[in-house]
């Protein structure tokens, strides 16, 4: 059925929110955009004139598509090589969605997106719609075809699981950037002691190579182990150059709402490392190095000017 211009405009007005929901549910920009495209096709095929609340209808269709994708994604995760991390979104990416509250910013962070992998699909939907988009439980219940009480229970369980995985606090942007710059100075000093002082005692370093590039299958844990690993990454040497595939340029930026180091080789993003910074120091490094998950970042990076790199390796 052909859509009128008004009906197309209505969908396009909802599209940014639909994409932001889908990314939080799936942790993949490409899969999120596919889900939104399929939602449009179903909107196009529907008797739109009989749909009383288009926004609710579109959200329900999208959510059901994401639920199906989450079920199959669980099976894929079981055979995934090494650690799984989300596809990073650089600053300004429209898929990041709303960022007015601490809850909205946190819901798109690498830390929480990774923790959401522990939730059931329904728990994840309820958590995202309630925490990031402030949907009332009544509307969430209608989307999932459950009772309002069941939605509240799912949200309570999801919050409990997420809270158990982290006890973090936000650090303001200027302080976070200063800590990142201090980290780079320490990492390139060739000594572990300055790095250890910047880390929390239980700091971790996690890398996702997806079996496509070298990445440790288990996280580095503890300040000493993480500091030793970071020193080996950032001290320029021929071995690092061979591992990176050429001379690398490192920029300070942000990804998924967190301070990040973006690493490029010959104009291609080969790594996005998100730093989780707390009042006690750097608590986690999450590095996305899987080339399949960096294509969007490369395109976005090339579209804007970022000045000079803060570091060259190799």
mmCIF file with all atom_site columns, C-alpha atoms in Angstrom, residues 214 232-247 313-314:
data_model
loop_
_atom_site.group_PDB
_atom_site.id
_atom_site.type_symbol
_atom_site.label_atom_id
_atom_site.label_alt_id
_atom_site.label_comp_id
_atom_site.label_asym_id
_atom_site.label_entity_id
_atom_site.label_seq_id
_atom_site.pdbx_PDB_ins_code
_atom_site.Cartn_x
_atom_site.Cartn_y
_atom_site.Cartn_z
_atom_site.occupancy
_atom_site.B_iso_or_equiv
_atom_site.pdbx_formal_charge
_atom_site.auth_seq_id
_atom_site.auth_comp_id
_atom_site.auth_asym_id
_atom_site.auth_atom_id
_atom_site.pdbx_PDB_model_num
ATOM 1  C CA . UNK A 1 214 ? 44.684 -10.441 17.828 1.00 0.00 ? 214 UNK A CA 1
ATOM 2  C CA . UNK A 1 232 ? 53.141 -2.473  25.919 1.00 0.00 ? 232 UNK A CA 1
ATOM 3  C CA . UNK A 1 233 ? 50.402 -0.985  23.712 1.00 0.00 ? 233 UNK A CA 1
ATOM 4  C CA . UNK A 1 234 ? 51.442 2.651   23.795 1.00 0.00 ? 234 UNK A CA 1
ATOM 5  C CA . UNK A 1 235 ? 55.243 2.626   23.848 1.00 0.00 ? 235 UNK A CA 1
ATOM 6  C CA . UNK A 1 236 ? 56.260 3.100   20.180 1.00 0.00 ? 236 UNK A CA 1
ATOM 7  C CA . UNK A 1 237 ? 58.248 0.160   18.790 1.00 0.00 ? 237 UNK A CA 1
ATOM 8  C CA . UNK A 1 238 ? 58.548 -1.955  15.659 1.00 0.00 ? 238 UNK A CA 1
ATOM 9  C CA . UNK A 1 239 ? 56.616 -4.837  17.185 1.00 0.00 ? 239 UNK A CA 1
ATOM 10 C CA . UNK A 1 240 ? 53.644 -2.531  17.808 1.00 0.00 ? 240 UNK A CA 1
ATOM 11 C CA . UNK A 1 241 ? 53.893 -1.236  14.249 1.00 0.00 ? 241 UNK A CA 1
ATOM 12 C CA . UNK A 1 242 ? 53.772 -4.779  12.844 1.00 0.00 ? 242 UNK A CA 1
ATOM 13 C CA . UNK A 1 243 ? 50.827 -5.669  15.079 1.00 0.00 ? 243 UNK A CA 1
ATOM 14 C CA . UNK A 1 244 ? 48.914 -2.541  14.047 1.00 0.00 ? 244 UNK A CA 1
ATOM 15 C CA . UNK A 1 245 ? 49.686 -2.984  10.366 1.00 0.00 ? 245 UNK A CA 1
ATOM 16 C CA . UNK A 1 246 ? 51.509 0.324   10.039 1.00 0.00 ? 246 UNK A CA 1
ATOM 17 C CA . UNK A 1 247 ? 52.121 3.587   11.839 1.00 0.00 ? 247 UNK A CA 1
ATOM 18 C CA . UNK A 1 313 ? 52.833 4.749   17.330 1.00 0.00 ? 313 UNK A CA 1
ATOM 19 C CA . UNK A 1 314 ? 55.296 2.947   15.112 1.00 0.00 ? 314 UNK A CA 1
#
